[in-house]
Coordinates of C-alpha atoms in Angstrom, one line a residue:
M1 CA 56.9 -133.1 -53.1
S2 CA 58.6 -129.7 -52.7
D3 CA 61.7 -129.2 -50.6
D4 CA 60.0 -126.5 -48.4
P5 CA 56.9 -127.0 -46.4
D6 CA 54.0 -124.9 -47.7
F7 CA 53.3 -122.4 -45.0
E8 CA 51.1 -120.3 -47.3
R9 CA 48.9 -123.1 -48.5
S10 CA 45.1 -122.4 -47.9
L11 CA 43.6 -125.1 -45.7
S12 CA 40.3 -126.7 -46.6
F13 CA 37.3 -126.6 -44.4
D14 CA 37.8 -130.3 -43.5
E15 CA 41.4 -129.5 -42.4
L16 CA 40.3 -126.6 -40.3
L17 CA 37.3 -128.4 -38.8
P18 CA 37.6 -132.2 -39.1
A19 CA 34.3 -134.1 -39.0
R20 CA 34.7 -135.6 -35.5
A21 CA 35.9 -132.3 -34.0
L22 CA 33.1 -130.4 -35.8
E23 CA 30.5 -132.8 -34.3
R24 CA 31.8 -132.3 -30.8
A25 CA 32.0 -128.6 -31.2
G26 CA 28.5 -128.4 -32.7
R27 CA 27.0 -130.4 -29.8
A28 CA 28.8 -128.2 -27.3
L29 CA 27.6 -125.0 -29.0
D30 CA 24.0 -126.4 -29.0
A31 CA 24.2 -126.9 -25.3
M32 CA 25.9 -123.5 -24.6
L33 CA 23.4 -121.5 -26.6
G34 CA 20.4 -123.6 -25.7
T35 CA 19.3 -123.9 -29.3
P36 CA 20.4 -125.8 -32.4
V37 CA 23.3 -124.3 -34.4
H38 CA 23.9 -124.6 -38.2
I39 CA 27.5 -124.7 -39.6
S40 CA 28.1 -124.5 -43.3
D41 CA 31.2 -124.3 -45.5
A42 CA 32.1 -121.5 -47.9
T43 CA 29.9 -123.0 -50.7
G44 CA 26.9 -122.9 -48.3
D45 CA 26.8 -126.7 -47.9
T46 CA 25.7 -127.9 -44.5
R47 CA 28.5 -129.4 -42.4
Y48 CA 26.6 -129.6 -39.0
G49 CA 23.0 -129.2 -38.0
T50 CA 19.9 -128.3 -40.0
P51 CA 19.5 -124.9 -41.7
P52 CA 17.2 -122.9 -39.4
D53 CA 14.0 -121.4 -40.8
A54 CA 13.2 -119.0 -38.1
A55 CA 12.9 -115.3 -38.9
D56 CA 15.2 -114.2 -36.1
V57 CA 18.3 -116.3 -37.1
T58 CA 21.7 -114.6 -36.7
S59 CA 24.5 -115.7 -39.0
M60 CA 28.2 -114.9 -38.6
P61 CA 31.1 -115.8 -41.0
L62 CA 33.9 -118.1 -40.1
N63 CA 37.2 -116.7 -41.2
H64 CA 40.7 -118.1 -41.4
D65 CA 43.7 -116.0 -42.6
L66 CA 41.4 -113.3 -43.9
E67 CA 39.3 -115.8 -45.9
T68 CA 35.7 -116.8 -45.3
V69 CA 35.6 -120.6 -45.0
G70 CA 32.1 -121.0 -43.6
A71 CA 29.3 -119.6 -41.5
L72 CA 27.7 -120.2 -38.1
A73 CA 23.9 -119.6 -37.7
A74 CA 21.5 -119.9 -34.8
A75 CA 18.3 -118.3 -33.5
V76 CA 20.0 -116.2 -30.9
P77 CA 20.9 -112.5 -30.7
P78 CA 24.3 -111.5 -32.2
A79 CA 25.7 -110.8 -28.8
R80 CA 25.3 -114.4 -27.8
L81 CA 26.4 -115.9 -31.1
R82 CA 29.6 -113.9 -31.3
P83 CA 31.5 -115.8 -28.5
A84 CA 30.4 -119.1 -30.2
A85 CA 32.0 -117.9 -33.5
E86 CA 35.1 -116.9 -31.6
L87 CA 35.4 -120.4 -30.1
L88 CA 35.2 -121.9 -33.6
H89 CA 37.8 -119.4 -34.8
T90 CA 40.1 -120.6 -32.0
L91 CA 39.5 -124.3 -32.9
M92 CA 40.2 -123.6 -36.5
H93 CA 43.5 -121.8 -35.7
A94 CA 44.5 -124.7 -33.5
N95 CA 43.8 -127.2 -36.2
A96 CA 45.7 -125.1 -38.8
R97 CA 48.6 -125.0 -36.4
Y98 CA 48.4 -128.8 -36.1
A99 CA 48.2 -129.3 -39.9
M100 CA 51.1 -127.0 -40.5
A101 CA 53.2 -128.8 -37.8
A102 CA 52.3 -132.2 -39.2
S103 CA 53.2 -131.1 -42.7
L104 CA 56.5 -129.7 -41.6
H105 CA 57.3 -132.8 -39.6
F106 CA 56.6 -135.1 -42.6
Q107 CA 58.8 -133.1 -44.9
T108 CA 61.7 -132.5 -42.5
I109 CA 62.1 -136.3 -42.2
E110 CA 63.9 -136.4 -45.5
S111 CA 65.7 -133.1 -45.1
S112 CA 69.3 -132.6 -44.4
Y113 CA 70.5 -131.6 -40.9
V114 CA 71.0 -128.0 -42.0
E115 CA 67.6 -127.8 -43.7
L116 CA 66.1 -129.3 -40.6
Q117 CA 67.6 -126.6 -38.4
R118 CA 66.3 -123.9 -40.8
Q119 CA 62.9 -125.5 -40.8
H120 CA 63.0 -125.8 -37.0
A121 CA 63.7 -122.1 -36.7
E122 CA 60.8 -121.3 -39.0
L123 CA 58.5 -123.6 -37.0
Q124 CA 59.5 -121.9 -33.8
A125 CA 58.7 -118.5 -35.3
S126 CA 55.4 -119.8 -36.6
E127 CA 54.6 -121.4 -33.2
A128 CA 55.4 -118.1 -31.5
R129 CA 53.1 -116.2 -33.8
Y130 CA 50.3 -118.7 -33.2
R131 CA 50.9 -118.7 -29.4
E132 CA 50.5 -114.9 -29.5
L133 CA 47.4 -115.2 -31.7
A134 CA 45.9 -117.9 -29.4
T135 CA 46.6 -115.7 -26.3
S136 CA 45.0 -112.8 -28.0
L137 CA 41.9 -114.9 -29.1
E138 CA 41.6 -116.3 -25.6
Q139 CA 41.6 -112.9 -24.1
R140 CA 39.0 -111.7 -26.6
V141 CA 36.8 -114.7 -25.8
L142 CA 37.1 -114.0 -22.0
E143 CA 36.2 -110.4 -22.6
Q144 CA 33.2 -111.5 -24.7
I145 CA 32.1 -113.9 -22.0
G146 CA 32.4 -111.2 -19.4
T147 CA 30.3 -108.8 -21.5
I148 CA 27.6 -111.5 -22.0
E149 CA 27.5 -112.3 -18.2
E150 CA 27.3 -108.6 -17.3
A151 CA 24.5 -108.1 -19.8
Q152 CA 22.8 -111.2 -18.4
R153 CA 23.0 -109.8 -14.9
Q154 CA 21.5 -106.5 -16.1
L155 CA 18.7 -108.2 -17.9
Y156 CA 17.9 -110.3 -14.8
Q157 CA 17.9 -107.2 -12.7
A158 CA 15.6 -105.5 -15.2
E159 CA 13.3 -108.6 -15.0
K160 CA 13.2 -108.5 -11.2
L161 CA 12.4 -104.7 -11.3
A162 CA 9.7 -105.4 -13.9
S163 CA 8.2 -108.0 -11.5
V164 CA 8.3 -105.7 -8.6
G165 CA 6.8 -103.0 -10.8
Q166 CA 3.8 -105.2 -11.6
L167 CA 3.3 -105.7 -7.8
A168 CA 3.8 -102.1 -6.8
A169 CA 0.3 -100.8 -7.5
G170 CA -1.4 -103.8 -5.8
V171 CA 0.8 -103.6 -2.7
A172 CA 0.3 -99.8 -2.5
H173 CA -3.5 -100.4 -2.6
E174 CA -3.2 -103.1 0.1
I175 CA -1.2 -100.7 2.3
N176 CA -3.3 -97.6 1.5
N177 CA -6.7 -99.2 2.5
P178 CA -5.8 -99.9 6.1
L179 CA -3.9 -96.6 6.3
G180 CA -7.0 -94.8 5.1
F181 CA -9.4 -96.2 7.7
M182 CA -6.7 -95.9 10.4
L183 CA -6.4 -92.1 9.7
S184 CA -10.2 -91.8 9.7
N185 CA -10.4 -93.7 13.0
L186 CA -7.8 -91.6 14.5
R187 CA -9.6 -88.4 13.5
S188 CA -12.8 -89.9 15.1
A189 CA -10.8 -90.9 18.2
R190 CA -9.5 -87.3 18.5
D191 CA -13.2 -86.0 18.4
Y192 CA -14.2 -88.6 21.0
L193 CA -11.4 -87.5 23.3
H194 CA -12.6 -84.0 23.0
D195 CA -16.1 -85.1 23.9
I196 CA -14.9 -87.1 26.8
S197 CA -12.6 -84.4 28.2
G198 CA -15.6 -82.1 28.4
I199 CA -17.0 -83.9 31.4
Q200 CA -14.0 -82.9 33.5
R201 CA -15.4 -79.5 34.5
P202 CA -18.8 -80.6 36.0
C203 CA -16.9 -83.5 37.7
R204 CA -14.4 -81.2 39.4
A205 CA -17.3 -79.0 40.5
G206 CA -19.1 -82.0 42.0
D207 CA -22.3 -81.1 40.0
I208 CA -23.9 -84.5 39.5
D209 CA -26.8 -83.1 37.6
A210 CA -24.5 -81.3 35.2
V211 CA -22.5 -84.5 34.8
Q212 CA -25.5 -86.6 34.0
H213 CA -26.8 -83.9 31.6
Y214 CA -23.4 -83.8 29.7
W215 CA -23.3 -87.6 29.6
R216 CA -26.7 -87.8 28.0
Q217 CA -26.1 -84.8 25.7
E218 CA -22.9 -86.2 24.2
N219 CA -24.1 -89.8 24.3
L220 CA -20.9 -90.9 26.1
D221 CA -22.2 -94.5 26.4
F222 CA -21.9 -94.8 22.6
V223 CA -18.7 -92.8 22.4
L224 CA -16.9 -95.1 24.9
E225 CA -18.2 -98.2 23.2
D226 CA -17.3 -97.0 19.7
F227 CA -13.9 -95.6 20.9
A228 CA -12.9 -99.1 21.9
T229 CA -14.0 -100.4 18.5
L230 CA -12.0 -97.7 16.7
L231 CA -8.9 -98.7 18.7
Q232 CA -9.3 -102.3 17.8
E233 CA -9.8 -101.5 14.1
T234 CA -6.8 -99.3 14.1
Q235 CA -4.7 -101.9 15.7
D236 CA -5.9 -104.5 13.1
G237 CA -5.0 -102.1 10.3
A238 CA -1.5 -101.5 11.7
E239 CA -1.0 -105.2 12.0
R240 CA -2.1 -105.7 8.4
V241 CA 0.4 -103.1 7.2
A242 CA 3.1 -104.7 9.3
R243 CA 2.3 -108.1 7.7
I244 CA 2.5 -106.6 4.2
V245 CA 5.9 -105.0 5.0
S246 CA 7.2 -108.2 6.6
S247 CA 6.1 -110.2 3.5
L248 CA 8.0 -107.7 1.3
K249 CA 11.1 -108.0 3.4
D250 CA 10.9 -111.8 3.3
F251 CA 10.4 -111.8 -0.4
S252 CA 13.4 -109.6 -1.0
S253 CA 15.4 -111.5 1.7
I254 CA 16.5 -108.1 3.2
D255 CA 17.0 -109.7 6.7
H256 CA 18.3 -113.0 5.3
G257 CA 21.9 -112.0 4.3
G258 CA 24.0 -115.1 3.8
A259 CA 21.1 -117.5 4.1
T260 CA 21.8 -120.8 2.4
S261 CA 18.5 -122.7 2.9
V262 CA 14.9 -122.2 1.8
D263 CA 11.7 -123.4 3.3
L264 CA 9.6 -123.8 0.2
D265 CA 6.2 -123.7 2.0
A266 CA 7.2 -120.5 3.9
A267 CA 8.6 -119.0 0.7
L268 CA 5.4 -119.7 -1.2
V269 CA 3.3 -118.1 1.6
T270 CA 5.4 -115.0 1.4
V271 CA 5.3 -114.9 -2.4
C272 CA 1.5 -115.4 -2.4
D273 CA 1.1 -112.6 0.1
V274 CA 3.1 -110.3 -2.1
A275 CA 1.5 -111.3 -5.3
T276 CA -2.1 -111.6 -4.2
P277 CA -3.1 -107.9 -5.0
K278 CA -1.8 -108.4 -8.5
I279 CA -3.2 -111.9 -9.0
N280 CA -6.5 -111.8 -7.1
P281 CA -8.6 -109.9 -9.8
R282 CA -7.6 -112.6 -12.4
A283 CA -7.3 -115.8 -10.4
E284 CA -7.9 -117.6 -7.1
L285 CA -4.8 -118.9 -5.4
I286 CA -5.2 -122.4 -4.0
F287 CA -2.2 -123.6 -1.9
Q288 CA -1.7 -127.2 -0.8
P289 CA 1.5 -127.3 1.4
G290 CA 3.3 -130.6 1.5
A291 CA 6.0 -129.7 4.1
P292 CA 9.1 -130.6 2.1
P293 CA 12.4 -130.3 4.1
P294 CA 14.4 -127.1 3.6
I295 CA 16.5 -127.0 0.4
P296 CA 20.0 -125.4 0.0
G297 CA 19.7 -122.3 -2.0
D298 CA 19.4 -118.5 -2.3
P299 CA 16.1 -117.3 -0.8
A300 CA 15.9 -114.2 -3.0
K301 CA 16.4 -116.1 -6.2
I302 CA 14.0 -118.9 -5.3
N303 CA 11.4 -116.2 -4.4
Q304 CA 12.0 -114.6 -7.7
A305 CA 11.5 -117.9 -9.6
L306 CA 8.2 -118.6 -7.7
L307 CA 6.9 -115.1 -8.3
N308 CA 7.6 -115.2 -12.0
L309 CA 5.7 -118.5 -12.3
L310 CA 2.7 -117.1 -10.4
L311 CA 2.6 -113.9 -12.5
N312 CA 3.0 -115.9 -15.7
A313 CA 0.0 -118.1 -14.7
A314 CA -2.1 -115.0 -13.8
E315 CA -1.2 -113.2 -17.1
A316 CA -2.3 -116.3 -19.0
M317 CA -5.9 -116.1 -17.7
P318 CA -8.3 -115.0 -20.5
A319 CA -10.0 -111.6 -20.0
G320 CA -13.5 -111.7 -18.4
R321 CA -12.9 -115.0 -16.5
R322 CA -11.5 -115.5 -13.0
G323 CA -9.5 -118.7 -13.1
H324 CA -7.6 -120.8 -10.6
I325 CA -3.9 -121.2 -9.8
R326 CA -3.1 -124.3 -7.8
I327 CA 0.1 -124.6 -5.9
R328 CA 1.3 -127.9 -4.4
T329 CA 4.6 -128.9 -2.7
S330 CA 5.8 -132.4 -2.0
H331 CA 9.0 -134.4 -1.7
T332 CA 10.2 -137.8 -2.8
G333 CA 13.6 -139.2 -1.9
H334 CA 16.2 -136.4 -2.1
W335 CA 14.1 -134.1 -4.2
A336 CA 11.6 -131.4 -3.2
R337 CA 8.9 -130.6 -5.8
V338 CA 6.7 -127.5 -6.5
D339 CA 3.8 -127.7 -8.9
I340 CA 2.2 -124.4 -10.1
G341 CA -0.8 -125.1 -12.4
D342 CA -3.5 -123.0 -14.0
D343 CA -6.7 -123.5 -16.0
A344 CA -5.9 -120.7 -18.5
G345 CA -6.4 -122.8 -21.6
G346 CA -2.9 -124.2 -22.1
I347 CA 0.0 -123.3 -24.4
P348 CA -0.2 -123.9 -28.2
A349 CA 2.0 -126.8 -29.4
E350 CA 3.9 -124.5 -31.8
V351 CA 4.7 -122.0 -29.0
L352 CA 5.7 -124.5 -26.3
P353 CA 9.3 -125.2 -27.5
R354 CA 10.1 -121.5 -27.3
I355 CA 8.7 -120.4 -24.0
F356 CA 12.1 -120.5 -22.3
D357 CA 13.8 -118.6 -25.1
P358 CA 15.2 -115.2 -24.0
F359 CA 12.9 -112.2 -25.1
F360 CA 10.2 -114.6 -26.4
T361 CA 6.7 -113.3 -25.4
T362 CA 3.2 -113.7 -26.7
H363 CA 2.3 -110.4 -25.2
G364 CA 2.2 -107.2 -27.2
V365 CA 5.1 -104.7 -27.4
G366 CA 5.9 -103.1 -24.1
Q367 CA 3.8 -105.7 -22.1
G368 CA 6.7 -107.8 -20.7
T369 CA 10.4 -108.3 -21.0
G370 CA 10.1 -111.9 -22.4
L371 CA 12.6 -112.9 -19.7
G372 CA 10.3 -114.2 -16.9
L373 CA 10.5 -117.9 -17.8
T374 CA 14.1 -117.7 -18.9
V375 CA 15.0 -116.3 -15.5
V376 CA 13.1 -119.2 -13.8
R377 CA 14.9 -121.8 -15.9
D378 CA 18.3 -120.3 -15.2
I379 CA 17.6 -120.0 -11.4
I380 CA 16.5 -123.6 -11.2
N381 CA 19.5 -124.8 -13.2
A382 CA 21.8 -122.8 -10.9
H383 CA 20.4 -124.6 -8.0
H384 CA 21.1 -128.0 -9.8
G385 CA 17.3 -128.6 -10.2
R386 CA 15.1 -129.1 -13.2
L387 CA 12.0 -127.5 -14.6
E388 CA 9.3 -129.4 -16.4
V389 CA 6.1 -128.1 -18.2
D390 CA 3.0 -130.0 -18.9
S391 CA 0.5 -128.2 -21.0
H392 CA -2.8 -129.3 -22.5
P393 CA -4.4 -126.8 -25.0
G394 CA -8.0 -126.0 -24.0
E395 CA -7.3 -127.0 -20.3
G396 CA -4.2 -125.5 -18.7
T397 CA -0.5 -125.7 -17.9
T398 CA 1.5 -126.9 -14.9
F399 CA 5.1 -126.0 -14.3
S400 CA 7.0 -128.5 -12.0
L401 CA 10.1 -127.5 -10.1
F402 CA 12.4 -130.2 -8.8
L403 CA 15.0 -129.0 -6.4
P404 CA 17.7 -131.1 -4.6
M405 CA 17.4 -131.3 -0.8
D406 CA 21.1 -132.3 -0.4
A407 CA 24.4 -132.4 -2.2
E408 CA 23.8 -136.1 -3.1
A409 CA 20.7 -135.3 -5.2
A410 CA 22.4 -132.2 -6.7
H411 CA 25.1 -134.3 -8.3
D412 CA 22.9 -137.2 -9.5

């Protein structure tokens, strides 16, 4: 045994990431990234997980003291994998510090008092360096987390805008139709008023024969009857436009600032009203309300999740066939439930495990963000709920949302 502790000795993979610590870290990263990770040493031997075989795998080296000691790989974008690698770097540096401290302690037991003082000074300097490094690494990790969260917010906003964009044409058509016949009716009403006003002159003159002649000539019996019909149709059209605008406001929760509860049946009525122009050509909406009690939550986010599921079901319908989308609400115990099912043919077994992955889509390039179901999952998780999917190829798919109705259920 040398007289001086070996501060420059290269530490092995097992010293930097002991088996038990590696297992705990691996499981934590699996949960954080939402997909299995693979950790290997510098020789390529697997130390945790199973080597991924997906084409979109990202791999990052694990470095310690300028040396590559292993690699981290997972089927996620580099921007999501980088903070995970930083966390492993932090863990390795902490274990290296522990190993160095343990080695120093063991060797100083047999050292003289003077030597012990010298070694203690070296240890303090070393600890100061590692504290500085740990602080720097922590700051970098926090910055990376902030970057990821900001990117996630931007992506979710892009998904919301994409959903609204899909609805825009249909909603515009729904508003344009009543506006069109309202304008036509108003033009006809203006002409009718002109015809009716023409009877004023013979009336003022007291010429009954002229009044009767004008009445028959302009067919004022029909004009007055049709005028009332025009007014009723115009009123109906204005009320239809008002309902559409009200549904859009309810969907976006413009007038619900600070709302902390959601009536799921009312939310579904609103979302169906908004989405019907987009969905109606492809599927019939069948809603069976079960009157669950209100749930705590953000109305705008719940509406977004429900809309994404409805649009997803409609887009799954095969071309040339108008299908059915069945919506049902219910509640059991402390949980409210929403089932949204379709008869679009189901999801292939090989695709089902990936449907919630960010950017995953079965549509062509430019035909979707690949974030619709990811956003649904994250919204439900944020509300302490859960999302289940039941799909039968050749038949259809049902998504089931379970949302807590009170704090007790949220923390079960």
